[in-house]
PDB file of C-alpha atoms in Angstrom:
ATOM      1  CA  UNK A   1       0.000   0.000   0.000  1.00 80.00           C
ATOM      2  CA  UNK A   2       1.178   3.549  -0.759  1.00 92.00           C
ATOM      3  CA  UNK A   3       2.438   5.492   2.268  1.00 93.00           C
ATOM      4  CA  UNK A   4       0.775   8.917   2.141  1.00 95.00           C
ATOM      5  CA  UNK A   5       2.186  10.347   5.384  1.00 97.00           C
ATOM      6  CA  UNK A   6       5.464   9.404   7.048  1.00 97.00           C
ATOM      7  CA  UNK A   7       6.474  10.891  10.395  1.00 97.00           C
ATOM      8  CA  UNK A   8      10.109  10.605  11.467  1.00 97.00           C
ATOM      9  CA  UNK A   9      11.193  11.320  15.062  1.00 96.00           C
ATOM     10  CA  UNK A  10       8.647  14.087  15.630  1.00 96.00           C
ATOM     11  CA  UNK A  11       9.271  16.179  18.734  1.00 96.00           C
ATOM     12  CA  UNK A  12       7.109  19.115  19.789  1.00 95.00           C
ATOM     13  CA  UNK A  13       7.157  21.314  22.892  1.00 93.00           C
ATOM     14  CA  UNK A  14       5.188  24.363  23.970  1.00 89.00           C
ATOM     15  CA  UNK A  15       6.338  27.217  26.165  1.00 83.00           C
ATOM     16  CA  UNK A  16       4.042  28.053  29.095  1.00 82.00           C
ATOM     17  CA  UNK A  17       5.327  31.166  30.801  1.00 81.00           C
ATOM     18  CA  UNK A  18       8.959  30.291  31.540  1.00 83.00           C
ATOM     19  CA  UNK A  19       8.418  26.539  31.368  1.00 87.00           C
ATOM     20  CA  UNK A  20       9.003  24.234  28.422  1.00 86.00           C
ATOM     21  CA  UNK A  21       6.320  21.566  28.122  1.00 90.00           C
ATOM     22  CA  UNK A  22       7.261  18.557  25.938  1.00 93.00           C
ATOM     23  CA  UNK A  23       4.118  17.251  24.235  1.00 94.00           C
ATOM     24  CA  UNK A  24       5.202  14.653  21.666  1.00 95.00           C
ATOM     25  CA  UNK A  25       8.565  12.928  21.923  1.00 95.00           C
ATOM     26  CA  UNK A  26      10.228  11.096  19.074  1.00 95.00           C
ATOM     27  CA  UNK A  27       7.190   9.752  17.224  1.00 97.00           C
ATOM     28  CA  UNK A  28       7.670   7.827  13.973  1.00 97.00           C
ATOM     29  CA  UNK A  29       4.788   6.258  12.047  1.00 96.00           C
ATOM     30  CA  UNK A  30       3.314   5.726   8.574  1.00 97.00           C
ATOM     31  CA  UNK A  31      -0.215   6.422   7.323  1.00 97.00           C
ATOM     32  CA  UNK A  32      -1.105   4.341   4.268  1.00 97.00           C
ATOM     33  CA  UNK A  33      -3.548   5.415   1.572  1.00 97.00           C
ATOM     34  CA  UNK A  34      -7.098   4.155   2.072  1.00 97.00           C
ATOM     35  CA  UNK A  35      -6.662   3.330   5.761  1.00 97.00           C
ATOM     36  CA  UNK A  36      -8.709   4.485   8.747  1.00 98.00           C
ATOM     37  CA  UNK A  37      -6.250   5.233  11.560  1.00 98.00           C
ATOM     38  CA  UNK A  38      -7.265   6.341  15.039  1.00 98.00           C
ATOM     39  CA  UNK A  39      -5.066   8.096  17.598  1.00 98.00           C
ATOM     40  CA  UNK A  40      -6.028   7.493  21.226  1.00 97.00           C
ATOM     41  CA  UNK A  41      -4.639   8.380  24.631  1.00 94.00           C
ATOM     42  CA  UNK A  42      -5.491  10.206  27.837  1.00 91.00           C
ATOM     43  CA  UNK A  43      -5.976  13.959  27.987  1.00 89.00           C
ATOM     44  CA  UNK A  44      -2.653  15.718  27.457  1.00 89.00           C
ATOM     45  CA  UNK A  45      -0.974  12.714  25.833  1.00 93.00           C
ATOM     46  CA  UNK A  46      -0.328  14.647  22.593  1.00 94.00           C
ATOM     47  CA  UNK A  47      -3.105  13.305  20.338  1.00 96.00           C
ATOM     48  CA  UNK A  48      -4.244  16.601  18.836  1.00 95.00           C
ATOM     49  CA  UNK A  49      -0.698  17.962  18.638  1.00 96.00           C
ATOM     50  CA  UNK A  50       0.388  14.923  16.617  1.00 97.00           C
ATOM     51  CA  UNK A  51      -2.590  15.386  14.278  1.00 97.00           C
ATOM     52  CA  UNK A  52      -1.769  19.073  13.843  1.00 96.00           C
ATOM     53  CA  UNK A  53       1.894  18.383  13.087  1.00 96.00           C
ATOM     54  CA  UNK A  54       1.292  15.562  10.604  1.00 96.00           C
ATOM     55  CA  UNK A  55      -1.205  17.776   8.758  1.00 95.00           C
ATOM     56  CA  UNK A  56       1.043  20.855   8.700  1.00 93.00           C
ATOM     57  CA  UNK A  57      -1.150  22.936  11.023  1.00 93.00           C
ATOM     58  CA  UNK A  58       1.694  23.087  13.555  1.00 93.00           C
ATOM     59  CA  UNK A  59       5.484  22.996  13.260  1.00 94.00           C
ATOM     60  CA  UNK A  60       7.652  20.527  15.229  1.00 95.00           C
ATOM     61  CA  UNK A  61      10.997  21.500  16.766  1.00 94.00           C
ATOM     62  CA  UNK A  62      12.598  18.296  15.517  1.00 95.00           C
ATOM     63  CA  UNK A  63      11.822  15.553  13.028  1.00 96.00           C
ATOM     64  CA  UNK A  64      10.138  15.650   9.652  1.00 97.00           C
ATOM     65  CA  UNK A  65       6.775  14.812   8.094  1.00 97.00           C
ATOM     66  CA  UNK A  66       6.642  13.556   4.501  1.00 96.00           C
ATOM     67  CA  UNK A  67       3.498  13.706   2.386  1.00 96.00           C
ATOM     68  CA  UNK A  68       3.499  11.907  -0.956  1.00 93.00           C
ATOM     69  CA  UNK A  69       7.270  11.612  -0.634  1.00 93.00           C
ATOM     70  CA  UNK A  70       7.966  15.340  -0.147  1.00 93.00           C
ATOM     71  CA  UNK A  71       8.803  17.090   3.167  1.00 94.00           C
ATOM     72  CA  UNK A  72       6.315  19.413   4.843  1.00 94.00           C
ATOM     73  CA  UNK A  73       8.835  21.385   6.888  1.00 93.00           C
ATOM     74  CA  UNK A  74      12.127  23.208   6.433  1.00 92.00           C
ATOM     75  CA  UNK A  75      15.412  21.871   7.828  1.00 89.00           C
ATOM     76  CA  UNK A  76      15.296  21.951  11.630  1.00 88.00           C
ATOM     77  CA  UNK A  77      17.604  24.939  11.996  1.00 83.00           C
ATOM     78  CA  UNK A  78      15.607  27.030   9.514  1.00 84.00           C
ATOM     79  CA  UNK A  79      12.088  26.598  10.910  1.00 86.00           C
ATOM     80  CA  UNK A  80       9.876  29.321  12.291  1.00 82.00           C
ATOM     81  CA  UNK A  81       8.336  27.795  15.401  1.00 82.00           C
ATOM     82  CA  UNK A  82       4.958  29.258  16.449  1.00 75.00           C
ATOM     83  CA  UNK A  83       4.739  30.856  19.868  1.00 64.00           C
ATOM     84  CA  UNK A  84       3.628  28.723  22.790  1.00 55.00           C
ATOM     85  CA  UNK A  85       0.081  28.505  24.078  1.00 52.00           C
ATOM     86  CA  UNK A  86       0.643  31.152  26.777  1.00 42.00           C
ATOM     87  CA  UNK A  87       0.468  34.595  25.152  1.00 37.00           C
ATOM     88  CA  UNK A  88       2.225  36.092  28.171  1.00 37.00           C
ATOM     89  CA  UNK A  89       5.353  33.985  27.655  1.00 38.00           C
ATOM     90  CA  UNK A  90       8.790  35.584  27.684  1.00 37.00           C
ATOM     91  CA  UNK A  91       9.822  35.919  24.030  1.00 39.00           C
ATOM     92  CA  UNK A  92      13.567  35.838  24.668  1.00 38.00           C
ATOM     93  CA  UNK A  93      13.255  32.716  26.815  1.00 37.00           C
ATOM     94  CA  UNK A  94      11.093  31.019  24.172  1.00 36.00           C
ATOM     95  CA  UNK A  95      13.524  31.957  21.422  1.00 41.00           C
ATOM     96  CA  UNK A  96      16.444  30.554  23.417  1.00 37.00           C
ATOM     97  CA  UNK A  97      14.717  27.255  24.157  1.00 37.00           C
ATOM     98  CA  UNK A  98      13.444  26.785  20.630  1.00 37.00           C
ATOM     99  CA  UNK A  99      16.773  27.666  19.047  1.00 41.00           C
ATOM    100  CA  UNK A 100      18.444  25.029  21.204  1.00 39.00           C
ATOM    101  CA  UNK A 101      15.818  22.393  20.548  1.00 38.00           C
ATOM    102  CA  UNK A 102      15.476  23.068  16.827  1.00 42.00           C
ATOM    103  CA  UNK A 103      19.175  23.471  16.083  1.00 45.00           C
ATOM    104  CA  UNK A 104      20.422  21.214  13.291  1.00 43.00           C
ATOM    105  CA  UNK A 105      23.371  18.860  13.871  1.00 47.00           C
ATOM    106  CA  UNK A 106      26.790  20.455  13.394  1.00 48.00           C
ATOM    107  CA  UNK A 107      27.250  19.032   9.906  1.00 47.00           C
ATOM    108  CA  UNK A 108      23.899  20.420   8.747  1.00 44.00           C
ATOM    109  CA  UNK A 109      24.710  23.809  10.306  1.00 43.00           C
ATOM    110  CA  UNK A 110      27.947  24.001   8.357  1.00 44.00           C
ATOM    111  CA  UNK A 111      26.236  23.171   5.073  1.00 43.00           C
ATOM    112  CA  UNK A 112      23.412  25.614   5.749  1.00 43.00           C
ATOM    113  CA  UNK A 113      25.830  28.404   6.598  1.00 43.00           C
ATOM    114  CA  UNK A 114      27.376  28.107   3.129  1.00 47.00           C
ATOM    115  CA  UNK A 115      24.059  28.505   1.293  1.00 48.00           C
ATOM    116  CA  UNK A 116      23.113  31.977   0.070  1.00 52.00           C
ATOM    117  CA  UNK A 117      20.434  33.543   2.292  1.00 46.00           C
ATOM    118  CA  UNK A 118      18.192  34.097  -0.742  1.00 47.00           C
ATOM    119  CA  UNK A 119      18.261  30.359  -1.517  1.00 45.00           C
ATOM    120  CA  UNK A 120      17.230  29.473   2.033  1.00 42.00           C
ATOM    121  CA  UNK A 121      14.451  32.054   1.951  1.00 49.00           C
ATOM    122  CA  UNK A 122      13.122  30.744  -1.376  1.00 51.00           C
ATOM    123  CA  UNK A 123      13.216  27.179  -0.064  1.00 57.00           C
ATOM    124  CA  UNK A 124      11.331  28.170   3.087  1.00 62.00           C
ATOM    125  CA  UNK A 125       8.745  30.163   1.137  1.00 67.00           C
ATOM    126  CA  UNK A 126       8.276  27.250  -1.262  1.00 82.00           C
ATOM    127  CA  UNK A 127       7.599  24.781   1.573  1.00 83.00           C
ATOM    128  CA  UNK A 128       5.238  27.192   3.311  1.00 82.00           C
ATOM    129  CA  UNK A 129       3.365  27.701   0.049  1.00 84.00           C
ATOM    130  CA  UNK A 130       3.108  23.933  -0.421  1.00 84.00           C
ATOM    131  CA  UNK A 131       1.777  23.477   3.127  1.00 86.00           C
ATOM    132  CA  UNK A 132      -0.866  26.137   2.541  1.00 85.00           C
ATOM    133  CA  UNK A 133      -1.899  24.458  -0.704  1.00 86.00           C
ATOM    134  CA  UNK A 134      -2.109  21.056   1.012  1.00 89.00           C
ATOM    135  CA  UNK A 135      -4.227  22.500   3.819  1.00 87.00           C
ATOM    136  CA  UNK A 136      -6.750  23.785   1.310  1.00 84.00           C
ATOM    137  CA  UNK A 137      -6.688  21.135  -1.403  1.00 86.00           C
ATOM    138  CA  UNK A 138      -5.227  17.822  -0.221  1.00 93.00           C
ATOM    139  CA  UNK A 139      -6.240  17.805   3.461  1.00 95.00           C
ATOM    140  CA  UNK A 140      -9.746  18.035   4.890  1.00 95.00           C
ATOM    141  CA  UNK A 141     -10.383  18.889   8.548  1.00 95.00           C
ATOM    142  CA  UNK A 142     -13.212  18.075  10.945  1.00 96.00           C
ATOM    143  CA  UNK A 143     -13.022  19.435  14.494  1.00 92.00           C
ATOM    144  CA  UNK A 144     -14.880  18.782  17.731  1.00 90.00           C
ATOM    145  CA  UNK A 145     -16.602  22.182  17.768  1.00 90.00           C
ATOM    146  CA  UNK A 146     -17.511  22.323  14.048  1.00 92.00           C
ATOM    147  CA  UNK A 147     -16.158  25.859  13.319  1.00 93.00           C
ATOM    148  CA  UNK A 148     -19.058  26.783  11.051  1.00 95.00           C
ATOM    149  CA  UNK A 149     -19.610  30.462  10.210  1.00 95.00           C
ATOM    150  CA  UNK A 150     -22.875  31.467  11.952  1.00 95.00           C
ATOM    151  CA  UNK A 151     -23.800  34.156   9.405  1.00 95.00           C
ATOM    152  CA  UNK A 152     -23.619  31.647   6.510  1.00 96.00           C
ATOM    153  CA  UNK A 153     -26.218  29.004   5.757  1.00 97.00           C
ATOM    154  CA  UNK A 154     -25.407  25.305   5.348  1.00 97.00           C
ATOM    155  CA  UNK A 155     -24.744  25.459   1.608  1.00 96.00           C
ATOM    156  CA  UNK A 156     -22.539  28.555   1.930  1.00 95.00           C
ATOM    157  CA  UNK A 157     -20.471  26.965   4.720  1.00 96.00           C
ATOM    158  CA  UNK A 158     -19.820  23.916   2.567  1.00 96.00           C
ATOM    159  CA  UNK A 159     -18.789  26.090  -0.393  1.00 94.00           C
ATOM    160  CA  UNK A 160     -16.122  27.973   1.602  1.00 91.00           C
ATOM    161  CA  UNK A 161     -13.087  25.761   0.782  1.00 90.00           C
ATOM    162  CA  UNK A 162     -13.607  26.314  -2.956  1.00 88.00           C
ATOM    163  CA  UNK A 163     -14.151  30.044  -2.540  1.00 84.00           C
ATOM    164  CA  UNK A 164     -10.841  30.520  -0.690  1.00 80.00           C
ATOM    165  CA  UNK A 165      -8.216  32.014  -2.990  1.00 68.00           C
ATOM    166  CA  UNK A 166     -10.615  32.389  -5.932  1.00 75.00           C
ATOM    167  CA  UNK A 167     -10.990  35.598  -7.879  1.00 77.00           C
ATOM    168  CA  UNK A 168     -14.543  36.817  -8.397  1.00 80.00           C
ATOM    169  CA  UNK A 169     -14.363  35.827 -12.071  1.00 81.00           C
ATOM    170  CA  UNK A 170     -12.967  32.394 -11.208  1.00 78.00           C
ATOM    171  CA  UNK A 171     -15.665  31.786  -8.604  1.00 76.00           C
ATOM    172  CA  UNK A 172     -18.508  32.854 -10.882  1.00 79.00           C
ATOM    173  CA  UNK A 173     -17.165  30.643 -13.658  1.00 81.00           C
ATOM    174  CA  UNK A 174     -17.213  27.555 -11.409  1.00 83.00           C
ATOM    175  CA  UNK A 175     -20.200  28.382  -9.250  1.00 86.00           C
ATOM    176  CA  UNK A 176     -22.800  26.130 -10.879  1.00 89.00           C
ATOM    177  CA  UNK A 177     -20.501  23.093 -10.882  1.00 91.00           C
ATOM    178  CA  UNK A 178     -19.310  23.797  -7.332  1.00 92.00           C
ATOM    179  CA  UNK A 179     -22.808  24.217  -5.940  1.00 94.00           C
ATOM    180  CA  UNK A 180     -23.835  20.935  -7.581  1.00 95.00           C
ATOM    181  CA  UNK A 181     -20.986  19.169  -5.761  1.00 95.00           C
ATOM    182  CA  UNK A 182     -21.884  20.820  -2.448  1.00 96.00           C
ATOM    183  CA  UNK A 183     -25.518  19.753  -2.802  1.00 96.00           C
ATOM    184  CA  UNK A 184     -24.410  16.218  -3.639  1.00 96.00           C
ATOM    185  CA  UNK A 185     -22.193  16.048  -0.547  1.00 96.00           C
ATOM    186  CA  UNK A 186     -24.933  17.403   1.703  1.00 96.00           C
ATOM    187  CA  UNK A 187     -27.288  14.782   0.309  1.00 96.00           C
ATOM    188  CA  UNK A 188     -24.634  12.159   1.036  1.00 93.00           C
ATOM    189  CA  UNK A 189     -24.423  13.194   4.690  1.00 95.00           C
ATOM    190  CA  UNK A 190     -28.225  13.328   5.019  1.00 94.00           C
ATOM    191  CA  UNK A 191     -28.773  17.097   4.941  1.00 95.00           C
ATOM    192  CA  UNK A 192     -30.343  17.662   1.507  1.00 94.00           C
ATOM    193  CA  UNK A 193     -33.336  19.313   3.163  1.00 94.00           C
ATOM    194  CA  UNK A 194     -31.349  21.726   5.335  1.00 94.00           C
ATOM    195  CA  UNK A 195     -29.393  23.763   2.766  1.00 95.00           C
ATOM    196  CA  UNK A 196     -30.825  27.157   3.723  1.00 96.00           C
ATOM    197  CA  UNK A 197     -30.581  26.699   7.499  1.00 97.00           C
ATOM    198  CA  UNK A 198     -28.043  28.564   9.659  1.00 97.00           C
ATOM    199  CA  UNK A 199     -25.788  26.606  12.056  1.00 96.00           C
ATOM    200  CA  UNK A 200     -27.795  27.747  15.115  1.00 96.00           C
ATOM    201  CA  UNK A 201     -30.850  26.068  13.592  1.00 97.00           C
ATOM    202  CA  UNK A 202     -29.141  22.662  13.494  1.00 96.00           C
ATOM    203  CA  UNK A 203     -28.476  19.975  16.081  1.00 95.00           C
ATOM    204  CA  UNK A 204     -24.921  19.091  17.064  1.00 95.00           C
ATOM    205  CA  UNK A 205     -24.929  16.025  14.843  1.00 95.00           C
ATOM    206  CA  UNK A 206     -26.228  18.031  11.890  1.00 96.00           C
ATOM    207  CA  UNK A 207     -23.517  20.666  12.385  1.00 96.00           C
ATOM    208  CA  UNK A 208     -20.864  17.961  12.355  1.00 95.00           C
ATOM    209  CA  UNK A 209     -22.310  16.539   9.140  1.00 96.00           C
ATOM    210  CA  UNK A 210     -22.039  20.003   7.575  1.00 96.00           C
ATOM    211  CA  UNK A 211     -18.410  20.170   8.741  1.00 96.00           C
ATOM    212  CA  UNK A 212     -17.693  16.773   7.151  1.00 97.00           C
ATOM    213  CA  UNK A 213     -19.295  17.828   3.856  1.00 96.00           C
ATOM    214  CA  UNK A 214     -17.226  21.034   3.912  1.00 96.00           C
ATOM    215  CA  UNK A 215     -14.040  19.023   4.558  1.00 96.00           C
ATOM    216  CA  UNK A 216     -14.764  16.880   1.497  1.00 96.00           C
ATOM    217  CA  UNK A 217     -15.423  19.751  -0.931  1.00 94.00           C
ATOM    218  CA  UNK A 218     -11.930  19.772  -2.459  1.00 92.00           C
ATOM    219  CA  UNK A 219     -11.737  15.952  -2.619  1.00 94.00           C
ATOM    220  CA  UNK A 220      -8.910  15.692  -0.067  1.00 95.00           C
ATOM    221  CA  UNK A 221      -6.465  12.811  -0.080  1.00 96.00           C
ATOM    222  CA  UNK A 222      -6.596  12.702   3.733  1.00 97.00           C
ATOM    223  CA  UNK A 223      -9.458  13.576   6.070  1.00 97.00           C
ATOM    224  CA  UNK A 224      -8.199  14.615   9.531  1.00 97.00           C
ATOM    225  CA  UNK A 225     -10.816  14.432  12.293  1.00 97.00           C
ATOM    226  CA  UNK A 226      -9.989  15.783  15.770  1.00 96.00           C
ATOM    227  CA  UNK A 227     -12.471  14.354  18.299  1.00 94.00           C
ATOM    228  CA  UNK A 228     -15.345  14.495  15.767  1.00 94.00           C
ATOM    229  CA  UNK A 229     -17.699  12.713  18.195  1.00 92.00           C
ATOM    230  CA  UNK A 230     -16.448  14.333  21.409  1.00 90.00           C
ATOM    231  CA  UNK A 231     -19.138  17.034  21.525  1.00 88.00           C
ATOM    232  CA  UNK A 232     -22.020  14.695  20.715  1.00 92.00           C
ATOM    233  CA  UNK A 233     -24.235  12.285  22.642  1.00 92.00           C
ATOM    234  CA  UNK A 234     -23.438   8.577  22.303  1.00 91.00           C
ATOM    235  CA  UNK A 235     -26.050   7.776  19.634  1.00 92.00           C
ATOM    236  CA  UNK A 236     -25.209  10.780  17.458  1.00 94.00           C
ATOM    237  CA  UNK A 237     -21.504  10.091  17.918  1.00 93.00           C
ATOM    238  CA  UNK A 238     -21.977   6.569  16.579  1.00 93.00           C
ATOM    239  CA  UNK A 239     -23.862   7.955  13.571  1.00 94.00           C
ATOM    240  CA  UNK A 240     -21.000  10.360  12.775  1.00 95.00           C
ATOM    241  CA  UNK A 241     -18.446   7.579  13.147  1.00 96.00           C
ATOM    242  CA  UNK A 242     -20.502   5.323  10.864  1.00 95.00           C
ATOM    243  CA  UNK A 243     -20.503   8.151   8.311  1.00 95.00           C
ATOM    244  CA  UNK A 244     -16.696   8.369   8.504  1.00 96.00           C
ATOM    245  CA  UNK A 245     -16.513   4.571   8.120  1.00 97.00           C
ATOM    246  CA  UNK A 246     -18.655   4.719   4.993  1.00 96.00           C
ATOM    247  CA  UNK A 247     -16.385   7.410   3.533  1.00 96.00           C
ATOM    248  CA  UNK A 248     -13.366   5.233   4.280  1.00 97.00           C
ATOM    249  CA  UNK A 249     -15.054   2.202   2.692  1.00 97.00           C
ATOM    250  CA  UNK A 250     -15.357   4.300  -0.481  1.00 95.00           C
ATOM    251  CA  UNK A 251     -11.595   4.921  -0.461  1.00 96.00           C
ATOM    252  CA  UNK A 252     -11.141   8.016   1.724  1.00 97.00           C
ATOM    253  CA  UNK A 253      -8.044   7.981   3.962  1.00 97.00           C
ATOM    254  CA  UNK A 254      -9.067   9.033   7.496  1.00 98.00           C
ATOM    255  CA  UNK A 255      -6.919   9.937  10.512  1.00 98.00           C
ATOM    256  CA  UNK A 256      -9.015  10.447  13.639  1.00 98.00           C
ATOM    257  CA  UNK A 257      -8.199  11.540  17.176  1.00 97.00           C
ATOM    258  CA  UNK A 258     -10.621  10.059  19.699  1.00 95.00           C
ATOM    259  CA  UNK A 259     -10.862   9.301  23.399  1.00 91.00           C
ATOM    260  CA  UNK A 260     -13.414   6.546  22.699  1.00 92.00           C
ATOM    261  CA  UNK A 261     -11.634   3.181  22.729  1.00 93.00           C
ATOM    262  CA  UNK A 262     -14.740   1.355  21.496  1.00 93.00           C
ATOM    263  CA  UNK A 263     -14.838   3.506  18.368  1.00 94.00           C
ATOM    264  CA  UNK A 264     -11.055   3.258  17.881  1.00 96.00           C
ATOM    265  CA  UNK A 265     -11.271  -0.547  17.978  1.00 96.00           C
ATOM    266  CA  UNK A 266     -13.377  -0.427  14.794  1.00 96.00           C
ATOM    267  CA  UNK A 267     -10.677   1.341  12.751  1.00 97.00           C
ATOM    268  CA  UNK A 268      -7.908  -0.289  10.715  1.00 97.00           C
ATOM    269  CA  UNK A 269      -5.078   0.732  13.019  1.00 97.00           C
ATOM    270  CA  UNK A 270      -4.760   2.357  16.456  1.00 97.00           C
ATOM    271  CA  UNK A 271      -1.904   4.631  17.544  1.00 97.00           C
ATOM    272  CA  UNK A 272      -1.907   4.708  21.363  1.00 97.00           C
ATOM    273  CA  UNK A 273      -0.055   7.675  22.886  1.00 96.00           C
ATOM    274  CA  UNK A 274       1.224   7.728  26.456  1.00 95.00           C
ATOM    275  CA  UNK A 275       3.048  10.873  27.652  1.00 93.00           C
ATOM    276  CA  UNK A 276       3.760  11.946  24.081  1.00 94.00           C
ATOM    277  CA  UNK A 277       5.156   8.610  22.928  1.00 95.00           C
ATOM    278  CA  UNK A 278       3.656   5.719  20.960  1.00 94.00           C
ATOM    279  CA  UNK A 279       3.032   2.935  23.464  1.00 89.00           C
TER     280      UNK A 279
END
């Protein structure tokens, strides 16, 4: 089977105030095309952080993620690491810690120092551009709290991924075809009769179905789901999971974070995290 995502020695820490908090520590794993993989573990074990790193939403201090054989991130010494979760953190302390943790081995430093700055900047910009393109076109995302725009109706929320980055002329030229796809997806998730409703007029399960349809709009190679059933009652959660299973049966690669071991047991493979490591 084709390996779509390969993680090599992923390490990620956050800075809370003046404290470094290691979250994932040396994780290596493969995600194969067409598989349904679940990531489980206790609260704080690094599940969501791992999902965010392997999808390019977050940047690790060390290690690399490969998608379709190409790297997602710059060389370790050249990465821009996002600030920690505490907005009051000391910037100089964070910079010092991250520069130590993300520093490349001596041999890599020497090679990097000989490259023209413009070359390094072009390489970094190219990788960032690729990540942004993957986030919009090759990766679909479903989150626990839906993240639907309240002022848009169901159909408009589902259309958003296609509208992003489009010129007005480009959008108008594709609108009929795009709306037909959105309507088809909403029919597939059981919401054909709710197209004109706003999110606050829907149940939690219906909102999550809208979020799944939106995630599928650009025909992503991988669907990332972060606790997609965590905000739902047990029955509705099972319905959403069954929907994800049906998508996977049709060929969709799915990577799902969940705290529900019963649900995880029904997926193709389970990655169990304990204190930021694969058990």
